[in-house]
CSV table of C-alpha atoms in Angstrom, one decimal:
chain,number,residue,atom,x,y,z
A,159,GLY,CA,9.4,-13.4,-23.9
A,160,ILE,CA,5.7,-13.4,-22.0
A,161,LYS,CA,7.4,-11.3,-19.7
A,162,PHE,CA,7.6,-8.1,-21.6
A,163,VAL,CA,4.8,-8.4,-23.8
A,164,LEU,CA,3.3,-8.3,-19.8
A,165,ASP,CA,5.3,-5.5,-19.2
A,166,PHE,CA,5.1,-3.2,-22.1
A,167,PHE,CA,0.7,-4.1,-22.0
A,168,LEU,CA,1.0,-3.4,-18.0
A,169,GLY,CA,2.8,-0.2,-18.4
A,170,ILE,CA,-0.1,1.4,-21.2
A,171,VAL,CA,-2.8,-0.1,-18.6
A,172,ILE,CA,-1.8,1.8,-16.1
A,173,THR,CA,0.7,4.5,-16.9
A,174,GLY,CA,-1.1,5.7,-20.1
A,175,GLY,CA,2.0,5.0,-22.4
A,176,GLY,CA,5.7,4.0,-21.2
A,177,SER,CA,8.0,2.1,-22.4
A,178,GLY,CA,8.0,-2.2,-22.1
A,179,ALA,CA,11.5,-2.3,-22.1
A,180,GLU,CA,11.8,0.0,-18.9
A,181,GLY,CA,10.1,-2.6,-17.3
A,182,PRO,CA,7.1,-2.7,-14.0
A,183,VAL,CA,10.9,-0.3,-11.8
A,184,HIS,CA,9.8,2.1,-13.7
A,185,ILE,CA,6.1,1.5,-14.5
A,186,PHE,CA,5.3,1.3,-10.5
A,187,GLY,CA,8.2,4.6,-10.2
A,188,LEU,CA,5.8,6.7,-11.9
A,189,PHE,CA,2.4,5.0,-10.1
A,190,HIS,CA,3.5,5.5,-6.9
A,191,SER,CA,4.2,8.8,-7.1
A,192,LEU,CA,0.8,9.8,-8.0
A,193,ILE,CA,0.4,8.0,-4.7
A,194,VAL,CA,2.4,9.2,-2.7
A,195,LEU,CA,1.0,13.1,-4.1
A,196,THR,CA,-2.6,11.1,-4.1
A,197,CYS,CA,-3.1,10.5,-0.3
A,198,THR,CA,-0.5,12.8,1.9
A,199,CYS,CA,-4.2,15.4,-0.4
A,200,SER,CA,-6.5,13.3,2.0
A,201,SER,CA,-6.9,13.5,5.1
A,202,LEU,CA,-4.0,11.2,5.9
A,203,THR,CA,-2.5,15.7,6.0
A,204,GLU,CA,-4.8,15.5,9.9
A,205,LEU,CA,-3.2,13.1,12.1
A,206,GLU,CA,-3.0,14.1,15.9
A,207,VAL,CA,1.0,14.8,17.3
A,208,SER,CA,-0.2,11.5,19.8
A,209,ASP,CA,-0.4,9.2,16.4
A,210,THR,CA,1.4,5.9,16.3
A,211,VAL,CA,1.7,5.8,11.6
A,212,VAL,CA,3.8,2.8,9.6
A,213,ASP,CA,3.6,2.5,6.5
A,214,VAL,CA,3.9,-1.0,5.2
A,215,ALA,CA,5.7,-2.0,2.2
A,216,CYS,CA,7.3,1.4,3.1
A,217,GLY,CA,10.0,1.3,0.6
A,218,ASN,CA,12.0,4.1,0.8
A,219,GLY,CA,10.3,6.4,3.5
A,220,ARG,CA,8.6,9.0,1.3
A,221,LEU,CA,5.1,8.6,1.7
A,222,LEU,CA,6.4,9.4,5.9
A,223,HIS,CA,8.3,12.0,4.8
A,224,MET,CA,5.7,13.8,3.2
A,225,LEU,CA,3.5,13.9,5.3
A,226,THR,CA,5.7,15.2,8.2
A,227,GLU,CA,5.5,18.3,5.8
A,228,LYS,CA,2.2,18.9,7.9
A,229,ASN,CA,2.5,16.5,10.5
A,230,SER,CA,4.0,15.3,13.9
A,231,PHE,CA,3.5,12.0,14.8
A,232,TYR,CA,5.9,8.9,15.2
A,233,GLY,CA,6.0,7.3,12.4
A,234,TYR,CA,7.7,3.7,12.1
A,235,GLY,CA,8.4,2.2,8.1
A,236,VAL,CA,8.4,-2.2,6.7
A,237,ASP,CA,9.1,-3.7,4.1
A,238,ILE,CA,11.3,-7.2,2.5
A,239,SER,CA,13.8,-4.9,2.0
A,240,ASP,CA,17.1,-4.0,3.9
A,241,LYS,CA,17.7,-1.7,1.4
A,242,MET,CA,15.0,0.2,1.0
A,243,ILE,CA,14.6,0.4,4.4
A,244,GLU,CA,18.8,1.6,5.1
A,245,GLN,CA,17.9,4.3,2.3
A,246,ALA,CA,13.7,5.4,4.9
A,247,LYS,CA,16.4,5.7,7.7
A,248,LYS,CA,18.9,8.2,6.2
A,249,LEU,CA,15.6,10.1,4.6
A,250,ASN,CA,13.7,9.8,8.2
A,251,PRO,CA,16.4,9.6,10.6
A,252,THR,CA,13.9,10.0,14.1
A,253,MET,CA,11.5,7.7,13.0
A,254,ASN,CA,11.7,3.7,13.4
A,255,PHE,CA,11.9,1.1,10.1
A,256,TYR,CA,11.9,-2.6,10.3
A,257,VAL,CA,13.1,-5.3,8.0
A,258,ALA,CA,9.9,-7.9,7.7
A,259,GLY,CA,7.1,-9.0,5.7
A,260,CYS,CA,3.0,-8.1,5.3
A,261,GLU,CA,2.0,-11.4,7.0
A,262,LYS,CA,4.1,-11.1,10.6
A,263,LEU,CA,4.6,-6.9,11.4
A,264,PRO,CA,6.9,-6.1,14.1
A,265,PHE,CA,4.7,-4.5,16.2
A,266,GLU,CA,2.3,-5.8,19.9
A,267,ASN,CA,-1.1,-6.1,19.8
A,268,GLY,CA,-3.7,-2.4,19.0
A,269,GLU,CA,0.2,-0.8,19.1
A,270,ILE,CA,-1.3,1.4,16.3
A,271,ASP,CA,-2.9,4.1,14.9
A,272,VAL,CA,-2.5,4.8,11.6
A,273,MET,CA,-1.3,2.2,8.8
A,274,THR,CA,-1.1,2.8,5.0
A,275,VAL,CA,0.4,0.7,2.7
A,276,CYS,CA,0.5,2.0,-0.9
A,277,ALA,CA,0.8,0.7,-4.5
A,278,ALA,CA,2.4,-2.4,-3.1
A,279,PHE,CA,-1.0,-4.6,-1.4
A,280,HIS,CA,-1.0,-5.9,-5.0
A,281,HIS,CA,2.3,-7.4,-4.3
A,282,PHE,CA,1.1,-8.9,-0.9
A,283,PRO,CA,1.3,-13.0,-1.1
A,284,ASN,CA,-0.7,-13.7,0.9
A,285,ILE,CA,-4.1,-10.7,1.7
A,286,GLN,CA,-5.2,-12.5,4.6
A,287,LYS,CA,-3.3,-13.3,6.7
A,288,PHE,CA,-1.9,-8.9,5.9
A,289,ALA,CA,-5.4,-8.3,7.1
A,290,GLU,CA,-5.6,-10.5,10.3
A,291,GLU,CA,-2.2,-8.4,11.2
A,292,SER,CA,-4.3,-5.6,10.2
A,293,GLU,CA,-6.5,-6.3,13.0
A,294,ARG,CA,-3.5,-7.3,15.7
A,295,VAL,CA,-1.4,-4.4,15.9
A,296,LEU,CA,-4.2,-1.6,15.2
A,297,LYS,CA,-5.9,0.1,17.9
A,298,LYS,CA,-9.4,-0.3,18.5
A,299,ASP,CA,-11.2,2.3,15.9
A,300,GLY,CA,-7.9,3.0,13.8
A,301,VAL,CA,-7.6,3.9,9.9
A,302,LEU,CA,-6.2,1.6,7.3
A,303,TYR,CA,-5.2,3.1,3.9
A,304,ILE,CA,-5.3,1.2,1.1
A,305,ALA,CA,-4.1,2.9,-1.9
A,306,GLU,CA,-3.4,1.2,-5.2
A,307,VAL,CA,-3.7,1.0,-8.7
A,308,TYR,CA,-8.0,0.9,-9.7
A,309,LEU,CA,-8.1,-1.1,-13.0
A,310,PRO,CA,-11.9,-1.5,-14.3
A,311,THR,CA,-13.0,-5.4,-14.5
A,312,ILE,CA,-12.6,-6.2,-17.8
A,313,LEU,CA,-8.8,-5.3,-18.3
A,314,ARG,CA,-8.2,-7.0,-14.5
A,315,VAL,CA,-10.3,-10.3,-15.6
A,316,ILE,CA,-6.8,-9.8,-18.5
A,317,CYS,CA,-4.1,-9.0,-16.3
A,318,ASN,CA,-5.1,-11.5,-13.5
A,319,PRO,CA,-4.0,-14.7,-14.6
A,320,PHE,CA,-1.0,-13.2,-15.9
A,321,VAL,CA,0.4,-10.5,-13.8
A,322,LYS,CA,2.3,-13.6,-11.7
A,323,PHE,CA,4.8,-14.0,-14.5
A,324,SER,CA,5.6,-10.2,-14.6
A,325,LYS,CA,9.0,-9.9,-12.9
A,326,ALA,CA,7.9,-6.8,-10.3
A,327,GLY,CA,6.2,-9.7,-8.2
A,328,ASP,CA,2.9,-8.6,-9.1
A,329,VAL,CA,0.2,-11.1,-7.4
A,330,LYS,CA,-3.2,-9.5,-8.1
A,331,PHE,CA,-5.0,-7.0,-9.1
A,332,TYR,CA,-8.1,-5.8,-6.9
A,333,SER,CA,-11.3,-4.5,-7.1
A,334,PRO,CA,-12.8,-1.5,-4.0
A,335,ASN,CA,-14.9,-4.0,-3.2
A,336,GLU,CA,-12.7,-7.6,-2.9
A,337,ILE,CA,-10.7,-5.0,-0.7
A,338,VAL,CA,-13.7,-4.1,1.2
A,339,SER,CA,-14.9,-6.8,1.8
A,340,LEU,CA,-12.1,-8.3,2.4
A,341,PHE,CA,-11.0,-6.5,5.8
A,342,GLU,CA,-15.1,-6.2,6.4
A,343,ASN,CA,-14.9,-9.9,7.7
A,344,ASN,CA,-11.6,-9.7,9.1
A,345,GLY,CA,-13.0,-6.2,12.1
A,346,PHE,CA,-13.3,-3.6,10.0
A,347,VAL,CA,-15.6,-1.8,8.9
A,348,LYS,CA,-15.4,1.1,5.7
A,349,ILE,CA,-14.9,4.3,5.7
A,350,ASP,CA,-14.8,5.6,1.5
A,351,ILE,CA,-13.8,4.9,-1.3
A,352,GLU,CA,-12.2,6.9,-3.2
A,353,ILE,CA,-11.4,6.0,-7.1
A,354,ASN,CA,-9.5,9.6,-8.6
A,355,GLY,CA,-8.6,8.2,-12.1
A,356,LYS,CA,-6.4,5.0,-12.2
A,357,VAL,CA,-6.0,5.3,-8.7
A,358,GLN,CA,-8.3,3.9,-5.6
A,359,ILE,CA,-8.1,4.3,-2.4
A,360,ILE,CA,-10.1,2.6,0.7
A,361,LYS,CA,-10.3,3.7,3.9
A,362,LEU,CA,-11.2,1.1,6.7
A,363,LYS,CA,-11.8,1.6,10.2
A,364,ARG,CA,-10.4,-1.0,13.5
A,365,LYS,CA,-14.1,-2.2,14.6
């Protein structure tokens, strides 16, 4: 039906190939790997020993694990899936993980130095609430990294009206300017926008 067609189409758009029969789990699994590698090679590799780092929608904790290869920091992860959290705990036994959504993060005001969101922002049902929560839990001058699929305008226009029918739980694909505008209206300033092929990384700082 329409879900199969949409999954197949998104597979071609995002990965340049792939099989609709394998669906979005396969598509975004490959995409997430690319995101993780890109983020790891960015300025995220320059974390301070005392930094508190939280990965929102952390999945199995792979990004946090890769960051520990070159950094020492206090790591936290949040995900709505208890199964993913269990995997993340096994991969990162010294870190703290919580089953929670993006709209109510389990942290105190101004507790976090660095926040990451990798290949998940397009799943968030209420990005305004997430922006407000990010502003709340990040310290002054704390940094937020959002790594997302990048689609040119014409492809976003084509995909977004139908993306809600995807069984992957997608909500909307955003442009860099849409993401920046949202957070600038919620206490952040833009530091950088990096577009690398089908990946965009937005770096923002809390005022």
